[in-house]
CSV table of C-alpha atoms in Angstrom, one decimal:
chain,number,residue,atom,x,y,z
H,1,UNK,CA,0.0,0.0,0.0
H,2,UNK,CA,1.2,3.5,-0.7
H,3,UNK,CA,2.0,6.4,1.3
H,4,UNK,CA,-0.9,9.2,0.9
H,5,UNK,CA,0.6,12.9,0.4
H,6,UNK,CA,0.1,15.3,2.5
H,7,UNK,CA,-3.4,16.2,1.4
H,8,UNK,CA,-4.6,12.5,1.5
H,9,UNK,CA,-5.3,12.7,-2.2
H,10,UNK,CA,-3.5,9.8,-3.4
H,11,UNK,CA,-4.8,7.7,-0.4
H,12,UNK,CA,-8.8,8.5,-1.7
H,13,UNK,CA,-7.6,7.5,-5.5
H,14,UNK,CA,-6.2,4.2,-4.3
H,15,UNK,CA,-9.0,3.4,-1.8
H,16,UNK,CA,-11.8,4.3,-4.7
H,17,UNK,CA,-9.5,2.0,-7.1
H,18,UNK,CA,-10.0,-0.9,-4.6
H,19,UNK,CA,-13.9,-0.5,-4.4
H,20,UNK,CA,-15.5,-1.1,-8.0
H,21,UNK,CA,-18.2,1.7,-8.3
H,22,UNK,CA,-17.3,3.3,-5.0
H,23,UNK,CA,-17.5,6.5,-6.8
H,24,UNK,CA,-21.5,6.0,-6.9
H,25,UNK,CA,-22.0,4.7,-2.9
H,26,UNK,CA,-22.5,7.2,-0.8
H,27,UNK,CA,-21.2,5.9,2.8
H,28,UNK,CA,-18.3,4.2,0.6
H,29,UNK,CA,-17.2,7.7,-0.5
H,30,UNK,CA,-17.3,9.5,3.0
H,31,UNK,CA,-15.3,6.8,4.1
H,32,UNK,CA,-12.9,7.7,1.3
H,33,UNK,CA,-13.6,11.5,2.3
H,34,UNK,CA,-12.4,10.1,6.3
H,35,UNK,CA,-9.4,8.9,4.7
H,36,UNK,CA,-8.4,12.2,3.5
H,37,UNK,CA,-8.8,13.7,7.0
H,38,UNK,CA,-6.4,11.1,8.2
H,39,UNK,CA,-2.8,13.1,8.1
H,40,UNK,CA,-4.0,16.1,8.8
H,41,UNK,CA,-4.9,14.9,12.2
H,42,UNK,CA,-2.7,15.7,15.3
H,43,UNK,CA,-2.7,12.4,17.1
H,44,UNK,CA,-2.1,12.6,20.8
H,45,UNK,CA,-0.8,15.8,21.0
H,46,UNK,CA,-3.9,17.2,23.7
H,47,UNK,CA,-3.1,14.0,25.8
H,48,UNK,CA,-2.1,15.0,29.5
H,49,UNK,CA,-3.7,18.1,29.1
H,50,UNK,CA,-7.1,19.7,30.8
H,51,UNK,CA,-10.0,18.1,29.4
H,52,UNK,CA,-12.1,20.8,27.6
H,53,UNK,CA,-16.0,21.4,27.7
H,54,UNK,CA,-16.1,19.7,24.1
H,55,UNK,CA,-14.2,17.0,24.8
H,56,UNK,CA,-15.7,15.9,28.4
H,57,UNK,CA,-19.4,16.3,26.2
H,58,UNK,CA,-18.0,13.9,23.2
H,59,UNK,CA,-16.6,11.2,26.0
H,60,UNK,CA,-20.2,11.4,27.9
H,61,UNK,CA,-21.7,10.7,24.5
H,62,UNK,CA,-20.0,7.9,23.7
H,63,UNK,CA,-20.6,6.4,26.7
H,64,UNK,CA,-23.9,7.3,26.9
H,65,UNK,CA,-24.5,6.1,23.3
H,66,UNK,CA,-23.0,2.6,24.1
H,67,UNK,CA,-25.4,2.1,27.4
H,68,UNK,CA,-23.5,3.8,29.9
H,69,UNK,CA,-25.0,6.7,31.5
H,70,UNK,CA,-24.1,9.3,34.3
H,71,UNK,CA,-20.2,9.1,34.1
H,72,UNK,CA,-17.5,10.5,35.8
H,73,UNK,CA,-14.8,11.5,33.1
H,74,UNK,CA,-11.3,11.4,34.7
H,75,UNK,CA,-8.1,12.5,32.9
H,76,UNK,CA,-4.2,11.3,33.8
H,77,UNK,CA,-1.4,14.2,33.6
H,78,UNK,CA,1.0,12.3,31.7
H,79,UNK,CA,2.6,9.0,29.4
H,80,UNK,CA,4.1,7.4,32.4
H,81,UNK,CA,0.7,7.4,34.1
H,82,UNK,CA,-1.1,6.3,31.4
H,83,UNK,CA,1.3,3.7,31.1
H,84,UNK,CA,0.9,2.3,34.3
H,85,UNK,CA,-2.4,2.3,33.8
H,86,UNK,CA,-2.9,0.9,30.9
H,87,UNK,CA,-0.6,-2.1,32.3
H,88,UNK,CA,-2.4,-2.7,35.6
H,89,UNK,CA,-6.2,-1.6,34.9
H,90,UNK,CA,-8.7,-4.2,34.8
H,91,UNK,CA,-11.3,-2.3,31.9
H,92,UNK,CA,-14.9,-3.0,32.4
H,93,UNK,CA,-15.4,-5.8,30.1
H,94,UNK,CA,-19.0,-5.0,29.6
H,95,UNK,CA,-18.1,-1.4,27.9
H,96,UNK,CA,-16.0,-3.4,25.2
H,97,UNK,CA,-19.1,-6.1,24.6
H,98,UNK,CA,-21.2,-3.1,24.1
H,99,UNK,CA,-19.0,-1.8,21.7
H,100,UNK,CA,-18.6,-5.1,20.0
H,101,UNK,CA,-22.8,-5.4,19.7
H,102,UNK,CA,-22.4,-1.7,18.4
H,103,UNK,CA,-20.3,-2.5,15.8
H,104,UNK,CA,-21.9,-5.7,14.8
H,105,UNK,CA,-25.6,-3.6,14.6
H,106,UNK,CA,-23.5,-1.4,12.5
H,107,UNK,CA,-22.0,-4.0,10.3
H,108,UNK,CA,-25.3,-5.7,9.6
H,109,UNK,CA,-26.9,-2.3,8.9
H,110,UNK,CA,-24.0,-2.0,5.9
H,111,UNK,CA,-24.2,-5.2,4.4
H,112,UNK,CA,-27.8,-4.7,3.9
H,113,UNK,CA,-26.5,-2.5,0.8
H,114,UNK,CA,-22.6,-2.5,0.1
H,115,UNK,CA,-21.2,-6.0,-0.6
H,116,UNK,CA,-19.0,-7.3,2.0
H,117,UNK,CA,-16.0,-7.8,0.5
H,118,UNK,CA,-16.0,-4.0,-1.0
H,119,UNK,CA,-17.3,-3.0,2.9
H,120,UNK,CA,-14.2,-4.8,4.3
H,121,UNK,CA,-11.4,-3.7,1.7
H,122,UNK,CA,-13.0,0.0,2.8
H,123,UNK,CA,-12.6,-0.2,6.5
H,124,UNK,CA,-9.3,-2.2,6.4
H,125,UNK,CA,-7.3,0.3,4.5
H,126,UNK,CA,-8.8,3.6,6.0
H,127,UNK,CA,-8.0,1.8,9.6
H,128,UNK,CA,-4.3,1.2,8.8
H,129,UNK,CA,-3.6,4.1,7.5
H,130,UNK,CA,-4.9,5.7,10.5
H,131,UNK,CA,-3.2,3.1,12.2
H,132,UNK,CA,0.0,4.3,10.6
H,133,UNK,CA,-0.1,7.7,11.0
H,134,UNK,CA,-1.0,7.7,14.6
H,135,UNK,CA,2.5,5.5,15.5
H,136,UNK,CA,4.6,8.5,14.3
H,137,UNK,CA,2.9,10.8,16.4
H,138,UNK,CA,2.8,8.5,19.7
H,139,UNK,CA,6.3,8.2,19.1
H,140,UNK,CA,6.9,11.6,19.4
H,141,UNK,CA,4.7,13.0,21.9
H,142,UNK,CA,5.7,10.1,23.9
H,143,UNK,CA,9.4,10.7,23.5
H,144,UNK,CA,8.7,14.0,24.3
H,145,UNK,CA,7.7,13.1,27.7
H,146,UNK,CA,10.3,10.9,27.9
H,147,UNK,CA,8.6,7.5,27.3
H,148,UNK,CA,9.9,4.8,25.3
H,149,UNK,CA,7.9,2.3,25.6
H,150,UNK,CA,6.8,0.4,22.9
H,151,UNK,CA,4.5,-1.6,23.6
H,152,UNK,CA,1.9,1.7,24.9
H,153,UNK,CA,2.9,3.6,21.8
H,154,UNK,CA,1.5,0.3,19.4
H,155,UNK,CA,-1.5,0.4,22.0
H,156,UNK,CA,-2.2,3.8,21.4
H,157,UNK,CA,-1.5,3.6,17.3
H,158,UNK,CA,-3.6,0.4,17.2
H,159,UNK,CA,-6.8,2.1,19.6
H,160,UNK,CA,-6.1,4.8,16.6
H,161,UNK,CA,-7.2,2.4,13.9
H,162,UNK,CA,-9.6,0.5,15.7
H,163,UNK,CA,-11.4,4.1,16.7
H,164,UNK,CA,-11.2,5.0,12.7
H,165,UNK,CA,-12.7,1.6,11.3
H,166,UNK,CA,-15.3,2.2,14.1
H,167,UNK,CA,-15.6,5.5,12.6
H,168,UNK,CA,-15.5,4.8,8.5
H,169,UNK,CA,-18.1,1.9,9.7
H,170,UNK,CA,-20.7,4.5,10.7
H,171,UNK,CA,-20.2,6.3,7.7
H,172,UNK,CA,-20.5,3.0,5.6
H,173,UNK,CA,-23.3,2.2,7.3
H,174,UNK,CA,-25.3,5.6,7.5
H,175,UNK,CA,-23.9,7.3,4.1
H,176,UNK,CA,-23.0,10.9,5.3
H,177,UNK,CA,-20.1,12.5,6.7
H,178,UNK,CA,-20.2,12.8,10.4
H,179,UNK,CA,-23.4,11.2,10.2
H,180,UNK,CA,-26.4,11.1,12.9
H,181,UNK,CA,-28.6,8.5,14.3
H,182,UNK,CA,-31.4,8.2,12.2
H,183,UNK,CA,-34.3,8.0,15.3
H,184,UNK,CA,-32.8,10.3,18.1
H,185,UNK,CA,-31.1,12.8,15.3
H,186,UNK,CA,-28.1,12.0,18.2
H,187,UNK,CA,-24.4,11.0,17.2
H,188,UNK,CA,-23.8,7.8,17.0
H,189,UNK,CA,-21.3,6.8,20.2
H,190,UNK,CA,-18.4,5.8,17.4
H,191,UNK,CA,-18.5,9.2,15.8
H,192,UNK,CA,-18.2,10.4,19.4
H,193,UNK,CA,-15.5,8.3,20.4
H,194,UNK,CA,-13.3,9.7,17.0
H,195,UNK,CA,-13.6,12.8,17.6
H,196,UNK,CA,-11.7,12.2,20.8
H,197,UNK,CA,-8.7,10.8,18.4
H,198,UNK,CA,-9.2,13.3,16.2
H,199,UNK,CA,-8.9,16.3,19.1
H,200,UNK,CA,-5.8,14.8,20.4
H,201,UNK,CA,-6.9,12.5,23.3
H,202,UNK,CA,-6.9,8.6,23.5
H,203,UNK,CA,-10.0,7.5,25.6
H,204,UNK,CA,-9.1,4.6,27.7
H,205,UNK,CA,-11.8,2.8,29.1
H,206,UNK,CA,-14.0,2.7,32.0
H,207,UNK,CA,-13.4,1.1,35.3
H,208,UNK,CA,-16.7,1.2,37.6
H,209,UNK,CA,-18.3,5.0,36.5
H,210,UNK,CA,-15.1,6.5,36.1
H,211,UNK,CA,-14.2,6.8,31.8
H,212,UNK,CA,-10.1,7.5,31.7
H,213,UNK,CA,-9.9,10.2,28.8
H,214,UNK,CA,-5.8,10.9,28.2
């Protein structure tokens, strides 16, 4: 797979070159417009900081949008905590069911009208060239706090993808950019959880009703 430049450009052309007719699917195309976004995101680089009004809203909504209401949103002041965390935390194992049945709901919802092979190529690509991308900037904000560890960097690269096919799969499934639930006009909890990534934080997990946003 090749390298996108720096506006992503070559990265749509290649993923639209994989998909036969993509140019006609709408959800297939603002996956391809996702893809584009992809480098000119700055991965990690809010983690540490204060959590912002936005940002504590988006992690409330993707709890809440997975089942988990009424949240306390906790942040950690650095790599080396997040690191020992992310070693030694025992994650609520219910959240990440929840999230599978989400993205299962989703997946059916998309097959219903894009084949699955196409839906697959799609995701796959956009999530590891997010994937990508994301390891160059955990290496550097990381080494900037004076972390080399790499086993938390590939953590944080590969919650990077998975938070980007989650996110290209909403758009596959729902056909617009950014897209709302169709009932509740609310964003779905994936969209949510991406625009975490895409602000600069990597949301950990929950433990009890405390959600660890870094």
């Amino acid at each position: 797979m090749s390298a996108a430049n720096d506006d992503g450009s070559d990265f749509e052309d290649e993923l639209e070159d994989l998909i036969p007719g993509a140019e006609a699917i709408a959800g297939l195309r603002a996956v391809a417009r996702l893809a584009r976004l992809l480098p000119n995101i700055d991965w990690f680089s809010q983690a540490g900081r204060p959590i912002k009004n936005t940002e504590l809203i988006w992690a409330e909504s993707y709890c809440a949008g997975l089942g988990f209401i009424d949240v306390n949103v906790s942040g950690l002041e650095g790599w080396r905590e997040a690191a020992a965390l992310a070693a030694e935390q025992d994650w609520d194992a219910q959240f990440w069911e929840a999230e599978e049945q989400a993205h299962q709901a989703l997946l059916e919802q998309a097959e219903q009208w894009l084949p699955s092979y196409d839906l697959d190529v799609a995701l796959n690509h956009v999530a590891l060239r997010a994937t990508e991308l994301a390891q160059i900037k955990a290496v550097a904000a990381a080494a900037r706090a004076g972390i080399v560890d790499e086993g938390l960097i590939r953590a944080a690269a590969q919650a990077a993808g998975q938070a980007t096919y989650q996110a290209a799969l909403v758009l596959a499934a729902q056909g617009n950019d950014y897209v709302e639930d169709d009932d509740s006009g609310e964003e779905h909890a994936f969209a949510a959880k991406f625009r975490l990534f895409e602000a600069g934080r990597w949301p950990l997990g929950l433990v009890g009703n405390t959600f660890t946003l870094f």
